[in-house]
mmCIF file of C-alpha atoms in Angstrom:
data_model
loop_
_atom_site.group_PDB
_atom_site.id
_atom_site.type_symbol
_atom_site.label_atom_id
_atom_site.label_comp_id
_atom_site.label_asym_id
_atom_site.label_seq_id
_atom_site.Cartn_x
_atom_site.Cartn_y
_atom_site.Cartn_z
ATOM 1 C CA UNK A 25 3.956 -16.619 -22.388
ATOM 2 C CA UNK A 26 7.205 -18.444 -21.525
ATOM 3 C CA UNK A 27 7.967 -20.545 -18.456
ATOM 4 C CA UNK A 28 9.691 -17.638 -16.695
ATOM 5 C CA UNK A 29 6.435 -15.683 -16.635
ATOM 6 C CA UNK A 30 4.598 -18.607 -15.031
ATOM 7 C CA UNK A 31 7.322 -18.871 -12.398
ATOM 8 C CA UNK A 32 6.726 -15.190 -11.631
ATOM 9 C CA UNK A 33 2.993 -15.900 -11.202
ATOM 10 C CA UNK A 34 3.796 -18.713 -8.765
ATOM 11 C CA UNK A 35 6.059 -16.378 -6.761
ATOM 12 C CA UNK A 36 3.312 -13.743 -6.613
ATOM 13 C CA UNK A 37 0.850 -16.421 -5.494
ATOM 14 C CA UNK A 38 3.201 -17.459 -2.693
ATOM 15 C CA UNK A 39 3.611 -13.834 -1.598
ATOM 16 C CA UNK A 40 -0.164 -13.361 -1.560
ATOM 17 C CA UNK A 41 -0.799 -16.600 0.336
ATOM 18 C CA UNK A 42 1.663 -15.680 3.078
ATOM 19 C CA UNK A 43 0.950 -11.974 3.408
ATOM 20 C CA UNK A 44 -2.860 -12.039 3.174
ATOM 21 C CA UNK A 45 -3.154 -13.531 6.667
ATOM 22 C CA UNK A 46 -0.029 -12.329 8.413
ATOM 23 C CA UNK A 47 -0.524 -8.680 9.437
ATOM 24 C CA UNK A 48 2.054 -7.345 6.976
ATOM 25 C CA UNK A 49 -0.100 -6.241 3.974
ATOM 26 C CA UNK A 50 -0.625 -8.507 0.981
ATOM 27 C CA UNK A 51 -1.526 -5.672 -1.401
ATOM 28 C CA UNK A 52 1.501 -3.717 -0.265
ATOM 29 C CA UNK A 53 3.799 -6.674 -0.853
ATOM 30 C CA UNK A 54 2.282 -7.354 -4.295
ATOM 31 C CA UNK A 55 2.703 -3.713 -5.319
ATOM 32 C CA UNK A 56 6.331 -3.819 -4.190
ATOM 33 C CA UNK A 57 6.916 -7.241 -5.746
ATOM 34 C CA UNK A 58 5.708 -5.915 -9.087
ATOM 35 C CA UNK A 59 8.651 -3.505 -9.022
ATOM 36 C CA UNK A 60 11.007 -6.476 -9.217
ATOM 37 C CA UNK A 61 8.850 -9.255 -10.689
ATOM 38 C CA UNK A 62 7.231 -7.586 -13.659
ATOM 39 C CA UNK A 63 4.740 -9.797 -15.438
ATOM 40 C CA UNK A 64 4.405 -9.197 -19.150
ATOM 41 C CA UNK A 65 0.782 -8.133 -18.741
ATOM 42 C CA UNK A 66 -1.093 -4.858 -19.120
ATOM 43 C CA UNK A 67 -1.268 -2.364 -16.270
ATOM 44 C CA UNK A 68 -5.061 -2.752 -16.194
ATOM 45 C CA UNK A 69 -4.769 -6.520 -15.796
ATOM 46 C CA UNK A 70 -2.199 -6.245 -13.007
ATOM 47 C CA UNK A 71 -4.394 -3.774 -11.110
ATOM 48 C CA UNK A 72 -7.187 -6.342 -11.219
ATOM 49 C CA UNK A 73 -4.854 -9.321 -10.616
ATOM 50 C CA UNK A 74 -3.440 -7.864 -7.377
ATOM 51 C CA UNK A 75 -6.924 -7.904 -5.874
ATOM 52 C CA UNK A 76 -8.604 -10.927 -7.461
ATOM 53 C CA UNK A 77 -5.689 -13.255 -6.625
ATOM 54 C CA UNK A 78 -6.882 -12.849 -3.029
ATOM 55 C CA UNK A 79 -9.921 -15.008 -3.851
ATOM 56 C CA UNK A 80 -7.630 -18.022 -3.663
ATOM 57 C CA UNK A 81 -6.580 -17.000 -0.169
ATOM 58 C CA UNK A 82 -10.223 -16.484 0.853
ATOM 59 C CA UNK A 83 -11.124 -19.982 -0.327
ATOM 60 C CA UNK A 84 -8.580 -21.298 2.178
ATOM 61 C CA UNK A 85 -10.666 -19.772 4.998
ATOM 62 C CA UNK A 86 -13.848 -21.267 3.537
ATOM 63 C CA UNK A 87 -12.270 -24.725 3.446
ATOM 64 C CA UNK A 88 -10.636 -24.569 6.887
ATOM 65 C CA UNK A 89 -13.696 -23.081 8.619
ATOM 66 C CA UNK A 90 -16.476 -24.637 6.541
ATOM 67 C CA UNK A 91 -18.055 -26.486 9.450
ATOM 68 C CA UNK A 92 -17.675 -23.606 11.910
ATOM 69 C CA UNK A 93 -19.205 -21.112 9.475
ATOM 70 C CA UNK A 94 -21.937 -23.389 8.108
ATOM 71 C CA UNK A 95 -25.218 -22.602 9.926
ATOM 72 C CA UNK A 96 -27.019 -25.442 8.120
ATOM 73 C CA UNK A 97 -24.727 -28.273 9.166
ATOM 74 C CA UNK A 98 -26.770 -31.336 10.198
ATOM 75 C CA UNK A 99 -24.096 -32.062 12.792
ATOM 76 C CA UNK A 100 -24.942 -28.879 14.711
ATOM 77 C CA UNK A 101 -27.618 -28.543 17.360
ATOM 78 C CA UNK A 102 -30.151 -25.717 17.093
ATOM 79 C CA UNK A 103 -28.210 -23.456 19.480
ATOM 80 C CA UNK A 104 -24.987 -24.030 17.565
ATOM 81 C CA UNK A 105 -26.749 -23.065 14.329
ATOM 82 C CA UNK A 106 -28.045 -19.876 15.945
ATOM 83 C CA UNK A 107 -24.549 -19.088 17.274
ATOM 84 C CA UNK A 108 -23.180 -19.517 13.751
ATOM 85 C CA UNK A 109 -25.832 -17.179 12.368
ATOM 86 C CA UNK A 110 -24.834 -14.633 15.017
ATOM 87 C CA UNK A 111 -21.231 -14.785 13.782
ATOM 88 C CA UNK A 112 -22.428 -14.079 10.226
ATOM 89 C CA UNK A 113 -24.623 -11.183 11.357
ATOM 90 C CA UNK A 114 -21.620 -9.635 13.128
ATOM 91 C CA UNK A 115 -19.440 -10.168 10.045
ATOM 92 C CA UNK A 116 -22.006 -8.507 7.762
ATOM 93 C CA UNK A 117 -22.341 -5.501 10.066
ATOM 94 C CA UNK A 118 -18.558 -5.181 10.357
ATOM 95 C CA UNK A 119 -18.113 -5.291 6.563
ATOM 96 C CA UNK A 120 -20.538 -2.449 5.806
ATOM 97 C CA UNK A 121 -18.215 0.529 6.560
ATOM 98 C CA UNK A 122 -15.407 -0.640 4.241
ATOM 99 C CA UNK A 123 -17.909 -1.781 1.583
ATOM 100 C CA UNK A 124 -19.527 1.652 1.435
ATOM 101 C CA UNK A 125 -16.269 3.623 1.496
ATOM 102 C CA UNK A 126 -14.644 1.223 -0.962
ATOM 103 C CA UNK A 127 -17.451 1.544 -3.500
ATOM 104 C CA UNK A 128 -17.482 5.324 -3.256
ATOM 105 C CA UNK A 129 -13.734 5.915 -3.435
ATOM 106 C CA UNK A 130 -12.290 2.890 -5.284
ATOM 107 C CA UNK A 131 -11.148 4.862 -8.331
ATOM 108 C CA UNK A 132 -9.694 7.675 -6.201
ATOM 109 C CA UNK A 133 -7.797 5.209 -4.016
ATOM 110 C CA UNK A 134 -6.327 3.475 -7.075
ATOM 111 C CA UNK A 135 -5.253 6.782 -8.605
ATOM 112 C CA UNK A 136 -3.759 8.467 -5.547
ATOM 113 C CA UNK A 137 -2.693 5.944 -2.910
ATOM 114 C CA UNK A 138 -1.144 3.012 -4.770
ATOM 115 C CA UNK A 139 2.327 4.557 -4.465
ATOM 116 C CA UNK A 140 5.551 3.084 -3.004
ATOM 117 C CA UNK A 141 5.877 5.836 -0.381
ATOM 118 C CA UNK A 142 2.304 5.351 0.867
ATOM 119 C CA UNK A 143 2.892 1.603 1.136
ATOM 120 C CA UNK A 144 6.187 2.108 2.987
ATOM 121 C CA UNK A 145 4.690 4.720 5.302
ATOM 122 C CA UNK A 146 1.745 2.486 6.256
ATOM 123 C CA UNK A 147 4.084 -0.446 6.833
ATOM 124 C CA UNK A 148 6.088 1.642 9.293
ATOM 125 C CA UNK A 149 3.151 3.326 11.048
ATOM 126 C CA UNK A 150 1.266 0.096 11.710
ATOM 127 C CA UNK A 151 4.487 -1.658 12.649
ATOM 128 C CA UNK A 152 4.982 0.915 15.387
ATOM 129 C CA UNK A 153 1.328 0.584 16.439
ATOM 130 C CA UNK A 154 1.626 -3.183 16.830
ATOM 131 C CA UNK A 155 4.649 -2.788 19.100
ATOM 132 C CA UNK A 156 2.994 -0.033 21.162
ATOM 133 C CA UNK A 157 -0.329 -1.871 21.537
ATOM 134 C CA UNK A 158 1.290 -5.187 22.431
ATOM 135 C CA UNK A 159 3.521 -3.449 24.989
ATOM 136 C CA UNK A 160 0.486 -1.735 26.515
ATOM 137 C CA UNK A 161 -1.461 -4.994 26.667
ATOM 138 C CA UNK A 162 1.402 -7.055 28.086
ATOM 139 C CA UNK A 163 -0.189 -7.307 31.530
ATOM 140 C CA UNK A 164 -3.813 -6.918 30.483
ATOM 141 C CA UNK A 165 -6.201 -9.817 30.147
ATOM 142 C CA UNK A 166 -8.567 -9.607 27.141
ATOM 143 C CA UNK A 167 -12.237 -9.663 28.131
ATOM 144 C CA UNK A 168 -13.460 -11.162 24.829
ATOM 145 C CA UNK A 169 -12.197 -14.702 24.471
ATOM 146 C CA UNK A 170 -15.167 -16.259 22.676
ATOM 147 C CA UNK A 171 -17.432 -15.193 19.809
ATOM 148 C CA UNK A 172 -20.404 -15.171 22.188
ATOM 149 C CA UNK A 173 -18.654 -12.324 24.019
ATOM 150 C CA UNK A 174 -18.015 -10.349 20.827
ATOM 151 C CA UNK A 175 -20.738 -7.690 20.821
ATOM 152 C CA UNK A 176 -22.255 -6.022 17.759
ATOM 153 C CA UNK A 177 -20.696 -2.761 18.910
ATOM 154 C CA UNK A 178 -17.250 -4.369 18.892
ATOM 155 C CA UNK A 179 -17.955 -5.873 15.461
ATOM 156 C CA UNK A 180 -18.766 -2.410 14.085
ATOM 157 C CA UNK A 181 -15.613 -1.045 15.741
ATOM 158 C CA UNK A 182 -13.461 -3.698 14.065
ATOM 159 C CA UNK A 183 -15.241 -2.938 10.803
ATOM 160 C CA UNK A 184 -14.258 0.719 11.119
ATOM 161 C CA UNK A 185 -10.641 -0.347 11.557
ATOM 162 C CA UNK A 186 -11.011 -2.364 8.344
ATOM 163 C CA UNK A 187 -11.759 0.893 6.484
ATOM 164 C CA UNK A 188 -8.159 1.915 7.221
ATOM 165 C CA UNK A 189 -6.995 -1.103 5.208
ATOM 166 C CA UNK A 190 -8.257 0.571 2.019
ATOM 167 C CA UNK A 191 -4.928 2.404 2.161
ATOM 168 C CA UNK A 192 -2.351 0.058 0.572
ATOM 169 C CA UNK A 193 0.372 -1.069 2.930
ATOM 170 C CA UNK A 194 -1.950 -1.035 5.933
ATOM 171 C CA UNK A 195 -2.943 -4.729 5.816
ATOM 172 C CA UNK A 196 -6.583 -5.729 6.130
ATOM 173 C CA UNK A 197 -5.745 -8.459 8.622
ATOM 174 C CA UNK A 198 -3.353 -6.115 10.416
ATOM 175 C CA UNK A 199 -5.919 -3.337 10.824
ATOM 176 C CA UNK A 200 -8.730 -5.637 11.957
ATOM 177 C CA UNK A 201 -6.548 -7.674 14.326
ATOM 178 C CA UNK A 202 -5.139 -4.482 15.816
ATOM 179 C CA UNK A 203 -8.665 -3.103 16.151
ATOM 180 C CA UNK A 204 -9.876 -6.290 17.788
ATOM 181 C CA UNK A 205 -7.045 -6.264 20.329
ATOM 182 C CA UNK A 206 -7.628 -2.590 21.152
ATOM 183 C CA UNK A 207 -11.321 -3.339 21.720
ATOM 184 C CA UNK A 208 -10.498 -6.140 24.163
ATOM 185 C CA UNK A 209 -10.431 -9.289 22.017
ATOM 186 C CA UNK A 210 -7.913 -12.045 22.544
ATOM 187 C CA UNK A 211 -5.393 -12.384 19.730
ATOM 188 C CA UNK A 212 -7.033 -15.661 18.679
ATOM 189 C CA UNK A 213 -10.563 -14.213 18.420
ATOM 190 C CA UNK A 214 -9.243 -11.064 16.716
ATOM 191 C CA UNK A 215 -7.398 -13.185 14.147
ATOM 192 C CA UNK A 216 -10.321 -15.517 13.431
ATOM 193 C CA UNK A 217 -12.809 -12.658 13.115
ATOM 194 C CA UNK A 218 -10.367 -10.997 10.718
ATOM 195 C CA UNK A 219 -10.344 -14.185 8.644
ATOM 196 C CA UNK A 220 -14.142 -14.274 8.532
ATOM 197 C CA UNK A 221 -14.357 -10.595 7.564
ATOM 198 C CA UNK A 222 -12.101 -11.374 4.623
ATOM 199 C CA UNK A 223 -14.703 -13.592 2.949
ATOM 200 C CA UNK A 224 -17.343 -10.972 2.009
ATOM 201 C CA UNK A 225 -14.769 -8.170 1.854
ATOM 202 C CA UNK A 226 -12.487 -9.790 -0.709
ATOM 203 C CA UNK A 227 -15.288 -11.433 -2.687
ATOM 204 C CA UNK A 228 -16.901 -8.001 -3.059
ATOM 205 C CA UNK A 229 -13.619 -6.243 -3.877
ATOM 206 C CA UNK A 230 -12.727 -8.916 -6.437
ATOM 207 C CA UNK A 231 -16.103 -8.746 -8.171
ATOM 208 C CA UNK A 232 -15.779 -4.957 -8.367
ATOM 209 C CA UNK A 233 -12.339 -5.233 -9.997
ATOM 210 C CA UNK A 234 -13.521 -7.924 -12.438
ATOM 211 C CA UNK A 235 -16.538 -5.822 -13.465
ATOM 212 C CA UNK A 236 -14.309 -2.797 -14.033
ATOM 213 C CA UNK A 237 -11.795 -4.870 -15.995
ATOM 214 C CA UNK A 238 -14.524 -6.527 -18.039
ATOM 215 C CA UNK A 239 -15.185 -10.229 -18.504
ATOM 216 C CA UNK A 240 -13.240 -10.528 -21.748
ATOM 217 C CA UNK A 241 -10.193 -12.440 -20.512
ATOM 218 C CA UNK A 242 -7.679 -13.765 -22.990
ATOM 219 C CA UNK A 243 -6.621 -17.385 -22.532
ATOM 220 C CA UNK A 244 -3.256 -16.271 -21.110
ATOM 221 C CA UNK A 245 -4.874 -13.817 -18.683
ATOM 222 C CA UNK A 246 -7.264 -16.492 -17.431
ATOM 223 C CA UNK A 247 -4.436 -19.001 -16.907
ATOM 224 C CA UNK A 248 -2.346 -16.409 -15.038
ATOM 225 C CA UNK A 249 -5.256 -15.463 -12.785
ATOM 226 C CA UNK A 250 -6.263 -19.050 -11.984
ATOM 227 C CA UNK A 251 -2.660 -20.135 -11.375
ATOM 228 C CA UNK A 252 -2.066 -17.239 -8.991
ATOM 229 C CA UNK A 253 -5.291 -18.020 -7.116
ATOM 230 C CA UNK A 254 -4.467 -21.744 -6.869
ATOM 231 C CA UNK A 255 -0.997 -21.089 -5.441
ATOM 232 C CA UNK A 256 -2.314 -18.503 -2.966
ATOM 233 C CA UNK A 257 -4.988 -20.996 -1.841
ATOM 234 C CA UNK A 258 -2.458 -23.711 -0.968
ATOM 235 C CA UNK A 259 -0.003 -21.338 0.695
ATOM 236 C CA UNK A 260 -2.806 -19.595 2.624
ATOM 237 C CA UNK A 261 -3.830 -22.838 4.320
ATOM 238 C CA UNK A 262 -0.288 -23.200 5.642
ATOM 239 C CA UNK A 263 -0.067 -19.513 6.620
ATOM 240 C CA UNK A 264 -3.353 -19.556 8.544
ATOM 241 C CA UNK A 265 -2.376 -22.666 10.479
ATOM 242 C CA UNK A 266 1.026 -21.152 11.250
ATOM 243 C CA UNK A 267 -0.463 -17.877 12.519
ATOM 244 C CA UNK A 268 -3.035 -19.548 14.775
ATOM 245 C CA UNK A 269 -0.365 -21.754 16.322
ATOM 246 C CA UNK A 270 2.074 -18.855 16.636
ATOM 247 C CA UNK A 271 -0.248 -16.507 18.524
ATOM 248 C CA UNK A 272 -1.094 -19.132 21.142
ATOM 249 C CA UNK A 273 2.202 -18.337 22.839
ATOM 250 C CA UNK A 274 3.474 -15.182 21.105
ATOM 251 C CA UNK A 275 2.413 -11.597 20.446
ATOM 252 C CA UNK A 276 2.512 -9.561 17.216
ATOM 253 C CA UNK A 277 5.645 -7.522 17.980
ATOM 254 C CA UNK A 278 7.788 -9.482 15.544
ATOM 255 C CA UNK A 279 5.444 -8.497 12.719
ATOM 256 C CA UNK A 280 5.697 -4.889 13.857
ATOM 257 C CA UNK A 281 9.481 -5.007 13.627
ATOM 258 C CA UNK A 282 9.290 -6.674 10.209
ATOM 259 C CA UNK A 283 6.955 -3.959 8.907
ATOM 260 C CA UNK A 284 9.234 -1.158 10.111
ATOM 261 C CA UNK A 285 12.349 -2.715 8.578
ATOM 262 C CA UNK A 286 10.607 -3.454 5.269
ATOM 263 C CA UNK A 287 9.132 0.036 5.067
ATOM 264 C CA UNK A 288 12.530 1.611 5.669
ATOM 265 C CA UNK A 289 14.150 -0.637 3.034
ATOM 266 C CA UNK A 290 11.505 0.299 0.474
ATOM 267 C CA UNK A 291 12.110 4.020 0.997
ATOM 268 C CA UNK A 292 15.874 3.512 0.869
ATOM 269 C CA UNK A 293 15.620 1.480 -2.351
ATOM 270 C CA UNK A 294 13.539 4.034 -4.210
ATOM 271 C CA UNK A 295 15.708 6.909 -3.025
ATOM 272 C CA UNK A 296 18.914 5.074 -3.984
ATOM 273 C CA UNK A 297 17.619 4.208 -7.459
ATOM 274 C CA UNK A 298 16.256 7.692 -8.057
ATOM 275 C CA UNK A 299 12.705 6.460 -8.639
ATOM 276 C CA UNK A 300 9.630 8.405 -7.662
ATOM 277 C CA UNK A 301 8.166 7.517 -4.281
ATOM 278 C CA UNK A 302 4.933 9.371 -5.011
#
């Protein structure tokens, strides 16, 4: 593989690292990017790559939140350890709906929904939803501003919103953050809980894709996968820090506008070039 192909992998890693945490759909962006940045790899590998590259992004959450999510830290008092365990229990409960639906319908989703029009449509729909929800909540004060206030019922509700993210273009972080806000969470708590949900969700999804692909990686395939994960890890750390600082004083409307514009451009591009949208 020549140097140009490795540059393409780096670009895809950057796209993944940015879009995994911003509510604009990482899978959707990778699917669209593959229309313009075509790696010289098999279709089966790229299907697996677009999911497994997200492991690098997930490792960024593990590193940044290691102490907060570690219930065995010797620096934590007993109550703090129990509070941490409660966070994990809520995460596990919230993950179950998407885990069950994902396992049952993974092949069907790959065959029928990974289409440019579906991606564009979801970008636009959720872009509109972000603007509508943020406008509705402009004068409302969220009642859940701490993880102690996040009930198991709310966790399940956010988990149900995560099921919607099985449709490419929706955005896992976008669906769960939107769900959290609708259920009364502050933007900060909704964003952090979305990050935590990503750990078991993406680890499970990645393992499923690797099992389906098989463990017989060529040397080139392994290098491509590890390089993409490494780049997405570094970029994700920056993206997470940016998002948490941004939402302290801003809402998500700008991401809604971005999604609508991008979705419209995608449809226009495929129509103008005469390519199939579905």
